PDB file of C-alpha atoms in Angstrom:
ATOM      1  CA  MET E   1     -83.603   3.367  73.583  1.00 39.00           C
ATOM      2  CA  ARG E   2     -81.328   6.208  72.803  1.00 42.00           C
ATOM      3  CA  THR E   3     -77.560   5.735  73.675  1.00 48.00           C
ATOM      4  CA  SER E   4     -75.869   8.277  76.107  1.00 47.00           C
ATOM      5  CA  ARG E   5     -74.124   9.595  73.089  1.00 51.00           C
ATOM      6  CA  ALA E   6     -77.402  10.256  71.210  1.00 51.00           C
ATOM      7  CA  TYR E   7     -78.806  12.148  74.087  1.00 44.00           C
ATOM      8  CA  ALA E   8     -75.567  14.357  74.182  1.00 48.00           C
ATOM      9  CA  LEU E   9     -76.195  14.891  70.401  1.00 52.00           C
ATOM     10  CA  LEU E  10     -79.760  15.878  71.145  1.00 47.00           C
ATOM     11  CA  ALA E  11     -78.683  18.391  73.870  1.00 44.00           C
ATOM     12  CA  VAL E  12     -76.166  19.977  71.389  1.00 43.00           C
ATOM     13  CA  VAL E  13     -78.897  20.442  68.777  1.00 46.00           C
ATOM     14  CA  VAL E  14     -81.354  21.820  71.425  1.00 44.00           C
ATOM     15  CA  LEU E  15     -78.998  24.290  73.116  1.00 38.00           C
ATOM     16  CA  SER E  16     -77.808  25.436  69.542  1.00 43.00           C
ATOM     17  CA  GLY E  17     -81.412  26.108  68.646  1.00 41.00           C
ATOM     18  CA  ALA E  18     -81.654  28.081  72.140  1.00 37.00           C
ATOM     19  CA  ALA E  19     -78.683  29.927  71.476  1.00 35.00           C
ATOM     20  CA  SER E  20     -79.524  31.121  67.816  1.00 35.00           C
ATOM     21  CA  GLY E  21     -83.035  32.182  69.078  1.00 34.00           C
ATOM     22  CA  CYS E  22     -84.920  29.198  67.641  1.00 32.00           C
ATOM     23  CA  ALA E  23     -86.464  28.259  71.017  1.00 31.00           C
ATOM     24  CA  SER E  24     -88.732  31.121  71.704  1.00 30.00           C
ATOM     25  CA  PRO E  25     -92.243  30.125  72.884  1.00 30.00           C
ATOM     26  CA  SER E  26     -94.951  29.972  70.550  1.00 30.00           C
ATOM     27  CA  VAL E  27     -98.037  32.125  71.062  1.00 28.00           C
ATOM     28  CA  ALA E  28    -100.869  30.028  72.639  1.00 32.00           C
ATOM     29  CA  GLY E  29    -103.735  29.834  70.342  1.00 33.00           C
ATOM     30  CA  SER E  30    -101.445  30.947  67.270  1.00 33.00           C
ATOM     31  CA  PRO E  31     -99.858  27.794  65.817  1.00 35.00           C
ATOM     32  CA  GLY E  32     -96.204  28.453  65.141  1.00 36.00           C
ATOM     33  CA  GLY E  33     -96.343  31.932  66.515  1.00 36.00           C
ATOM     34  CA  ALA E  34     -97.820  33.477  63.532  1.00 35.00           C
ATOM     35  CA  ALA E  35     -99.617  35.995  65.124  1.00 32.00           C
ATOM     36  CA  SER E  36     -96.430  37.683  66.258  1.00 33.00           C
ATOM     37  CA  GLY E  37     -94.848  37.837  62.940  1.00 37.00           C
ATOM     38  CA  VAL E  38     -91.715  35.935  64.413  1.00 38.00           C
ATOM     39  CA  SER E  39     -90.351  32.748  62.824  1.00 52.00           C
ATOM     40  CA  SER E  40     -90.794  30.219  65.508  1.00 65.00           C
ATOM     41  CA  PRO E  41     -89.414  26.978  65.519  1.00 89.00           C
ATOM     42  CA  TYR E  42     -90.858  23.426  64.486  1.00 97.00           C
ATOM     43  CA  MET E  43     -89.979  20.273  66.436  1.00 97.00           C
ATOM     44  CA  CYS E  44     -88.674  17.026  65.119  1.00 97.00           C
ATOM     45  CA  GLY E  45     -88.513  14.730  68.182  1.00 90.00           C
ATOM     46  CA  GLY E  46     -86.454  16.900  70.603  1.00 88.00           C
ATOM     47  CA  ALA E  47     -84.704  19.057  68.265  1.00 92.00           C
ATOM     48  CA  PRO E  48     -85.635  22.443  67.142  1.00 94.00           C
ATOM     49  CA  ILE E  49     -86.257  23.166  63.555  1.00 96.00           C
ATOM     50  CA  ASP E  50     -86.102  26.563  62.360  1.00 95.00           C
ATOM     51  CA  SER E  51     -89.412  26.956  60.455  1.00 96.00           C
ATOM     52  CA  ALA E  52     -87.936  29.606  57.961  1.00 95.00           C
ATOM     53  CA  ALA E  53     -85.143  27.520  56.904  1.00 95.00           C
ATOM     54  CA  TYR E  54     -87.642  24.523  56.472  1.00 96.00           C
ATOM     55  CA  ARG E  55     -89.854  26.616  54.471  1.00 95.00           C
ATOM     56  CA  GLU E  56     -86.775  27.556  52.311  1.00 95.00           C
ATOM     57  CA  ALA E  57     -86.001  24.052  51.662  1.00 93.00           C
ATOM     58  CA  ARG E  58     -82.412  24.533  50.449  1.00 96.00           C
ATOM     59  CA  SER E  59     -80.961  21.403  48.977  1.00 98.00           C
ATOM     60  CA  ALA E  60     -78.486  19.507  50.716  1.00 98.00           C
ATOM     61  CA  ASP E  61     -76.413  19.145  47.505  1.00 96.00           C
ATOM     62  CA  GLU E  62     -75.708  23.053  48.153  1.00 97.00           C
ATOM     63  CA  LEU E  63     -73.814  22.240  51.396  1.00 97.00           C
ATOM     64  CA  SER E  64     -70.611  24.262  51.852  1.00 97.00           C
ATOM     65  CA  PRO E  65     -67.320  22.056  51.787  1.00 97.00           C
ATOM     66  CA  GLU E  66     -66.835  21.748  55.296  1.00 96.00           C
ATOM     67  CA  PRO E  67     -70.335  20.655  56.482  1.00 96.00           C
ATOM     68  CA  ALA E  68     -70.475  18.279  53.068  1.00 97.00           C
ATOM     69  CA  ALA E  69     -67.320  16.692  54.509  1.00 96.00           C
ATOM     70  CA  LEU E  70     -69.061  16.070  58.019  1.00 96.00           C
ATOM     71  CA  VAL E  71     -71.995  14.490  56.287  1.00 97.00           C
ATOM     72  CA  ALA E  72     -69.967  12.239  54.235  1.00 97.00           C
ATOM     73  CA  GLY E  73     -67.547  11.250  57.058  1.00 96.00           C
ATOM     74  CA  ALA E  74     -70.431  10.633  59.636  1.00 97.00           C
ATOM     75  CA  THR E  75     -70.149   7.387  61.851  1.00 96.00           C
ATOM     76  CA  ASP E  76     -71.839   6.173  64.778  1.00 94.00           C
ATOM     77  CA  ASP E  77     -70.492   5.065  68.261  1.00 89.00           C
ATOM     78  CA  LEU E  78     -69.045   1.735  66.602  1.00 91.00           C
ATOM     79  CA  GLY E  79     -67.335   3.764  63.699  1.00 93.00           C
ATOM     80  CA  ASP E  80     -69.643   2.418  61.112  1.00 96.00           C
ATOM     81  CA  PRO E  81     -70.793   4.917  58.424  1.00 97.00           C
ATOM     82  CA  VAL E  82     -74.014   6.585  58.798  1.00 97.00           C
ATOM     83  CA  THR E  83     -75.047   7.146  55.430  1.00 94.00           C
ATOM     84  CA  VAL E  84     -77.336   9.723  53.794  1.00 95.00           C
ATOM     85  CA  ASP E  85     -78.598   8.579  50.610  1.00 93.00           C
ATOM     86  CA  ASP E  86     -79.888  10.956  47.608  1.00 95.00           C
ATOM     87  CA  LEU E  87     -78.492  14.088  49.019  1.00 96.00           C
ATOM     88  CA  ALA E  88     -80.663  16.143  47.024  1.00 96.00           C
ATOM     89  CA  SER E  89     -83.767  14.973  48.511  1.00 97.00           C
ATOM     90  CA  TRP E  90     -82.409  16.468  51.852  1.00 98.00           C
ATOM     91  CA  SER E  91     -82.947  20.194  52.901  1.00 98.00           C
ATOM     92  CA  ILE E  92     -80.679  22.176  54.939  1.00 98.00           C
ATOM     93  CA  VAL E  93     -81.619  22.877  58.623  1.00 96.00           C
ATOM     94  CA  SER E  94     -78.535  24.429  59.669  1.00 96.00           C
ATOM     95  CA  GLU E  95     -74.789  24.077  58.749  1.00 97.00           C
ATOM     96  CA  SER E  96     -71.398  25.063  60.114  1.00 96.00           C
ATOM     97  CA  SER E  97     -67.941  23.681  60.232  1.00 94.00           C
ATOM     98  CA  ALA E  98     -68.848  21.882  63.452  1.00 95.00           C
ATOM     99  CA  ARG E  99     -72.351  20.592  62.919  1.00 96.00           C
ATOM    100  CA  VAL E 100     -75.002  20.117  60.156  1.00 97.00           C
ATOM    101  CA  THR E 101     -78.683  19.174  60.452  1.00 97.00           C
ATOM    102  CA  LEU E 102     -80.589  18.125  57.428  1.00 98.00           C
ATOM    103  CA  ILE E 103     -84.369  17.003  57.045  1.00 98.00           C
ATOM    104  CA  ARG E 104     -86.371  15.430  54.466  1.00 98.00           C
ATOM    105  CA  PRO E 105     -90.037  14.084  54.396  1.00 98.00           C
ATOM    106  CA  LEU E 106     -90.969  10.582  54.182  1.00 97.00           C
ATOM    107  CA  ALA E 107     -92.909   9.295  51.047  1.00 96.00           C
ATOM    108  CA  GLU E 108     -95.616   8.466  53.432  1.00 96.00           C
ATOM    109  CA  PRO E 109     -96.405   9.037  57.211  1.00 96.00           C
ATOM    110  CA  ALA E 110     -95.695   5.784  58.997  1.00 96.00           C
ATOM    111  CA  ASP E 111     -96.071   4.382  62.430  1.00 95.00           C
ATOM    112  CA  LEU E 112     -92.519   3.487  62.809  1.00 92.00           C
ATOM    113  CA  HIS E 113     -92.584   2.609  66.531  1.00 88.00           C
ATOM    114  CA  GLY E 114     -96.034   0.912  66.884  1.00 88.00           C
ATOM    115  CA  ASN E 115     -97.392   3.423  69.164  1.00 86.00           C
ATOM    116  CA  GLY E 116     -99.915   5.123  66.751  1.00 90.00           C
ATOM    117  CA  GLU E 117     -97.456   8.066  66.009  1.00 94.00           C
ATOM    118  CA  LEU E 118     -97.289   8.603  62.441  1.00 97.00           C
ATOM    119  CA  HIS E 119     -93.870   9.968  61.387  1.00 98.00           C
ATOM    120  CA  ASP E 120     -93.419  12.214  58.466  1.00 98.00           C
ATOM    121  CA  HIS E 121     -89.829  13.409  58.315  1.00 98.00           C
ATOM    122  CA  GLU E 122     -86.505  11.846  58.555  1.00 98.00           C
ATOM    123  CA  LEU E 123     -83.623  13.937  60.333  1.00 98.00           C
ATOM    124  CA  PHE E 124     -79.996  13.695  60.081  1.00 98.00           C
ATOM    125  CA  THR E 125     -77.430  15.443  62.258  1.00 97.00           C
ATOM    126  CA  ALA E 126     -73.494  15.339  62.250  1.00 97.00           C
ATOM    127  CA  THR E 127     -71.168  17.169  64.787  1.00 96.00           C
ATOM    128  CA  THR E 128     -67.461  17.189  65.737  1.00 95.00           C
ATOM    129  CA  GLU E 129     -68.769  18.537  69.064  1.00 90.00           C
ATOM    130  CA  LEU E 130     -68.798  15.285  71.169  1.00 84.00           C
ATOM    131  CA  GLY E 131     -65.109  15.046  71.209  1.00 75.00           C
ATOM    132  CA  ASP E 132     -63.626  11.574  70.250  1.00 80.00           C
ATOM    133  CA  ILE E 133     -65.625  10.915  66.963  1.00 89.00           C
ATOM    134  CA  PRO E 134     -64.510  13.094  63.937  1.00 92.00           C
ATOM    135  CA  SER E 135     -68.125  13.306  62.875  1.00 94.00           C
ATOM    136  CA  TYR E 136     -70.588  11.759  64.778  1.00 96.00           C
ATOM    137  CA  GLY E 137     -73.760  11.090  62.740  1.00 97.00           C
ATOM    138  CA  GLN E 138     -77.269  10.125  63.880  1.00 96.00           C
ATOM    139  CA  LEU E 139     -80.416   9.265  61.678  1.00 97.00           C
ATOM    140  CA  SER E 140     -83.885   9.725  63.125  1.00 96.00           C
ATOM    141  CA  SER E 141     -87.444  10.265  62.351  1.00 97.00           C
ATOM    142  CA  CYS E 142     -90.243  12.385  63.798  1.00 97.00           C
ATOM    143  CA  ALA E 143     -93.824  13.832  63.387  1.00 98.00           C
ATOM    144  CA  LEU E 144     -92.801  17.219  62.443  1.00 98.00           C
ATOM    145  CA  SER E 145     -94.712  19.513  65.008  1.00 98.00           C
ATOM    146  CA  LEU E 146     -95.299  23.257  65.979  1.00 97.00           C
ATOM    147  CA  ASP E 147     -93.323  24.076  69.091  1.00 96.00           C
ATOM    148  CA  PRO E 148     -95.820  24.334  71.895  1.00 96.00           C
ATOM    149  CA  ALA E 149     -93.443  25.840  74.363  1.00 94.00           C
ATOM    150  CA  PRO E 150     -93.625  26.736  77.428  1.00 95.00           C
ATOM    151  CA  LEU E 151     -95.665  23.450  77.214  1.00 96.00           C
ATOM    152  CA  THR E 152     -94.333  20.112  75.962  1.00 95.00           C
ATOM    153  CA  GLY E 153     -95.687  18.049  73.073  1.00 96.00           C
ATOM    154  CA  ALA E 154     -98.131  14.766  73.242  1.00 97.00           C
ATOM    155  CA  LEU E 155     -99.549  12.175  71.186  1.00 97.00           C
ATOM    156  CA  VAL E 156    -103.297  12.820  70.866  1.00 98.00           C
ATOM    157  CA  GLN E 157    -105.486   9.877  69.628  1.00 98.00           C
ATOM    158  CA  ARG E 158    -109.175   9.273  69.508  1.00 98.00           C
ATOM    159  CA  ASP E 159    -110.314   6.664  72.162  1.00 98.00           C
ATOM    160  CA  LEU E 160    -111.139   3.379  70.458  1.00 98.00           C
ATOM    161  CA  ALA E 161    -113.391   2.533  73.563  1.00 98.00           C
ATOM    162  CA  ALA E 162    -115.465   5.522  72.922  1.00 98.00           C
ATOM    163  CA  LEU E 163    -115.361   6.714  69.311  1.00 98.00           C
ATOM    164  CA  PRO E 164    -117.509   9.660  68.423  1.00 98.00           C
ATOM    165  CA  SER E 165    -120.851   9.465  66.473  1.00 98.00           C
ATOM    166  CA  PRO E 166    -121.897  12.238  64.240  1.00 98.00           C
ATOM    167  CA  ASP E 167    -124.698  13.337  66.773  1.00 99.00           C
ATOM    168  CA  ASP E 168    -121.636  13.757  69.526  1.00 99.00           C
ATOM    169  CA  THR E 169    -120.345  17.261  70.843  1.00 99.00           C
ATOM    170  CA  THR E 170    -118.282  15.695  73.425  1.00 99.00           C
ATOM    171  CA  ILE E 171    -115.245  13.996  72.047  1.00 99.00           C
ATOM    172  CA  ALA E 172    -113.083  11.276  74.115  1.00 99.00           C
ATOM    173  CA  LEU E 173    -109.481  11.770  73.508  1.00 99.00           C
ATOM    174  CA  LEU E 174    -106.218   9.813  74.953  1.00 99.00           C
ATOM    175  CA  VAL E 175    -103.286  11.868  75.512  1.00 98.00           C
ATOM    176  CA  THR E 176     -99.646  10.403  75.771  1.00 97.00           C
ATOM    177  CA  GLU E 177     -96.921  12.725  77.403  1.00 97.00           C
ATOM    178  CA  GLY E 178     -93.970  13.117  75.121  1.00 94.00           C
ATOM    179  CA  ALA E 179     -91.475  13.954  77.834  1.00 93.00           C
ATOM    180  CA  CYS E 180     -90.063  11.926  80.492  1.00 94.00           C
ATOM    181  CA  ASN E 181     -92.405  11.782  83.492  1.00 94.00           C
ATOM    182  CA  SER E 182     -91.428   8.610  85.476  1.00 93.00           C
ATOM    183  CA  GLY E 183     -94.190   6.585  83.947  1.00 93.00           C
ATOM    184  CA  ARG E 184     -96.801   8.885  85.353  1.00 95.00           C
ATOM    185  CA  ASP E 185     -99.823  10.126  83.518  1.00 96.00           C
ATOM    186  CA  ALA E 186    -100.558  13.682  82.591  1.00 97.00           C
ATOM    187  CA  ALA E 187    -103.833  14.484  84.766  1.00 97.00           C
ATOM    188  CA  GLY E 188    -104.259  17.942  85.460  1.00 97.00           C
ATOM    189  CA  ARG E 189    -101.396  19.224  83.264  1.00 98.00           C
ATOM    190  CA  ILE E 190    -103.206  18.935  79.705  1.00 99.00           C
ATOM    191  CA  GLU E 191    -104.086  22.150  78.097  1.00 98.00           C
ATOM    192  CA  LEU E 192    -106.025  22.798  74.969  1.00 98.00           C
ATOM    193  CA  ILE E 193    -104.007  25.177  73.172  1.00 98.00           C
ATOM    194  CA  SER E 194    -106.449  25.622  70.462  1.00 98.00           C
ATOM    195  CA  LEU E 195    -109.733  24.307  68.754  1.00 99.00           C
ATOM    196  CA  GLU E 196    -110.896  25.323  65.388  1.00 99.00           C
ATOM    197  CA  GLU E 197    -114.021  24.178  63.824  1.00 99.00           C
ATOM    198  CA  THR E 198    -115.052  24.467  60.448  1.00 98.00           C
ATOM    199  CA  ASP E 199    -117.760  22.931  58.187  1.00 98.00           C
ATOM    200  CA  ALA E 200    -115.267  20.149  56.934  1.00 99.00           C
ATOM    201  CA  SER E 201    -112.957  19.613  60.072  1.00 99.00           C
ATOM    202  CA  VAL E 202    -112.358  20.156  63.691  1.00 99.00           C
ATOM    203  CA  THR E 203    -108.852  20.836  64.470  1.00 99.00           C
ATOM    204  CA  VAL E 204    -107.581  20.153  67.959  1.00 99.00           C
ATOM    205  CA  ARG E 205    -104.038  21.247  69.448  1.00 98.00           C
ATOM    206  CA  ILE E 206    -102.759  20.270  72.847  1.00 98.00           C
ATOM    207  CA  GLY E 207     -99.968  20.625  74.948  1.00 98.00           C
ATOM    208  CA  ILE E 208     -98.835  19.626  78.420  1.00 98.00           C
ATOM    209  CA  ARG E 209     -97.469  21.670  81.490  1.00 98.00           C
ATOM    210  CA  PRO E 210     -94.141  19.885  82.355  1.00 95.00           C
ATOM    211  CA  GLU E 211     -94.221  18.387  85.603  1.00 91.00           C
ATOM    212  CA  GLY E 212     -90.682  19.875  86.724  1.00 87.00           C
ATOM    213  CA  GLY E 213     -87.788  18.218  88.508  1.00 90.00           C
ATOM    214  CA  PRO E 214     -85.793  15.169  87.424  1.00 92.00           C
ATOM    215  CA  GLN E 215     -87.850  12.444  85.742  1.00 93.00           C
ATOM    216  CA  THR E 216     -86.743   8.790  84.453  1.00 94.00           C
ATOM    217  CA  CYS E 217     -88.066   8.052  81.189  1.00 90.00           C
ATOM    218  CA  PRO E 218     -90.025   4.687  81.156  1.00 89.00           C
ATOM    219  CA  SER E 219     -92.985   4.655  78.746  1.00 90.00           C
ATOM    220  CA  ASN E 220     -95.716   7.145  79.738  1.00 94.00           C
ATOM    221  CA  PRO E 221     -99.693   6.012  80.229  1.00 96.00           C
ATOM    222  CA  THR E 222    -102.300   7.462  78.475  1.00 97.00           C
ATOM    223  CA  THR E 223    -104.315  10.123  79.985  1.00 98.00           C
ATOM    224  CA  PRO E 224    -108.004  10.397  79.022  1.00 99.00           C
ATOM    225  CA  PHE E 225    -109.178  14.064  77.994  1.00 99.00           C
ATOM    226  CA  THR E 226    -112.354  15.290  76.412  1.00 98.00           C
ATOM    227  CA  ILE E 227    -113.055  18.314  74.219  1.00 99.00           C
ATOM    228  CA  GLU E 228    -116.487  20.145  73.669  1.00 99.00           C
ATOM    229  CA  LEU E 229    -117.529  21.222  70.265  1.00 99.00           C
ATOM    230  CA  ALA E 230    -119.810  24.093  69.549  1.00 98.00           C
ATOM    231  CA  GLU E 231    -122.006  22.031  67.042  1.00 98.00           C
ATOM    232  CA  ARG E 232    -122.410  18.251  66.628  1.00 98.00           C
ATOM    233  CA  LEU E 233    -119.409  16.572  64.822  1.00 99.00           C
ATOM    234  CA  GLY E 234    -121.482  15.161  61.929  1.00 98.00           C
ATOM    235  CA  ASP E 235    -119.001  14.004  59.226  1.00 98.00           C
ATOM    236  CA  ARG E 236    -116.261  16.572  59.924  1.00 99.00           C
ATOM    237  CA  VAL E 237    -112.895  14.965  60.503  1.00 99.00           C
ATOM    238  CA  LEU E 238    -110.619  15.561  63.375  1.00 99.00           C
ATOM    239  CA  LEU E 239    -107.357  16.584  62.795  1.00 99.00           C
ATOM    240  CA  ASP E 240    -104.062  16.863  64.735  1.00 98.00           C
ATOM    241  CA  GLY E 241    -103.360  20.817  64.936  1.00 98.00           C
ATOM    242  CA  SER E 242     -99.971  20.020  66.737  1.00 98.00           C
ATOM    243  CA  LEU E 243     -98.352  19.118  63.557  1.00 98.00           C
ATOM    244  CA  VAL E 244     -96.830  21.219  60.957  1.00 97.00           C
ATOM    245  CA  SER E 245     -99.231  19.555  58.436  1.00 96.00           C
ATOM    246  CA  PRO E 246    -102.421  18.757  60.265  1.00 98.00           C
ATOM    247  CA  ARG E 247    -103.891  15.334  59.519  1.00 97.00           C
ATOM    248  CA  PRO E 248    -106.654  12.939  61.055  1.00 98.00           C
ATOM    249  CA  LEU E 249    -105.956  11.716  64.735  1.00 98.00           C
ATOM    250  CA  THR E 250    -105.147   8.001  65.011  1.00 96.00           C
ATOM    251  CA  ASP E 251    -107.292   5.664  67.281  1.00 97.00           C
ATOM    252  CA  GLY E 252    -105.540   4.261  70.384  1.00 96.00           C
ATOM    253  CA  HIS E 253    -106.389   2.208  73.441  1.00 96.00           C
ATOM    254  CA  ALA E 254    -106.082   3.358  76.994  1.00 96.00           C
ATOM    255  CA  ILE E 255    -102.833   2.295  78.401  1.00 94.00           C
ATOM    256  CA  SER E 256    -101.831   1.993  82.237  1.00 92.00           C
ATOM    257  CA  PHE E 257     -99.102   0.907  83.939  1.00 84.00           C
ATOM    258  CA  ASP E 258    -100.809   0.197  87.550  1.00 72.00           C
TER     259      ASP E 258
END
């Protein structure tokens, strides 16, 4: 569970992205807003990642002196060092005298939280903007995703209780809302952003309309959702198009908290 300071750090990162123009909504059906020609953000957890900076992949060993000092001196709430190993393997997302954000891919995607979501990147942020700690640092991981704004992201899985056969044109999915929603499901708020079929794959991208209003943050249940294909599935692979690098959907069980 995040500490209040970690939530504050996330808020700093998100507000920074909005201030720099990195929180513009993507065009629905056009992953990453490519159709508009505008550099839209990626998302790492709740933090916006400028897609142009990510693609540039400027090595973190090129940090300016002040941001480099933030990285070297980063500590957690208890004053223990937050260490970034092998600086050259990290890329610079943003840097200033008050805040630095770095990212690097994991060697292999991994289910680090046991919920079926495969994380593929590590994120490091250090900032002076939380007051009493000279450089507050945080390491986290994420599945690097396209920004679905004004929708929010979700974990999309095949339903283990209804796995598709090659002859199927209706595919049963389970959708878990990523945003806080007081432990309620996402019924009636799931939107199919895009569905792209080729001879080799079916790529599905899904978002969720936010509920609105204050919410608490227990775990969310799964919500069943079906997609209809133009042709039988055959041997085509189902891909998660919400990710920057689409990969096969994982399988999951329905979860209810009733």
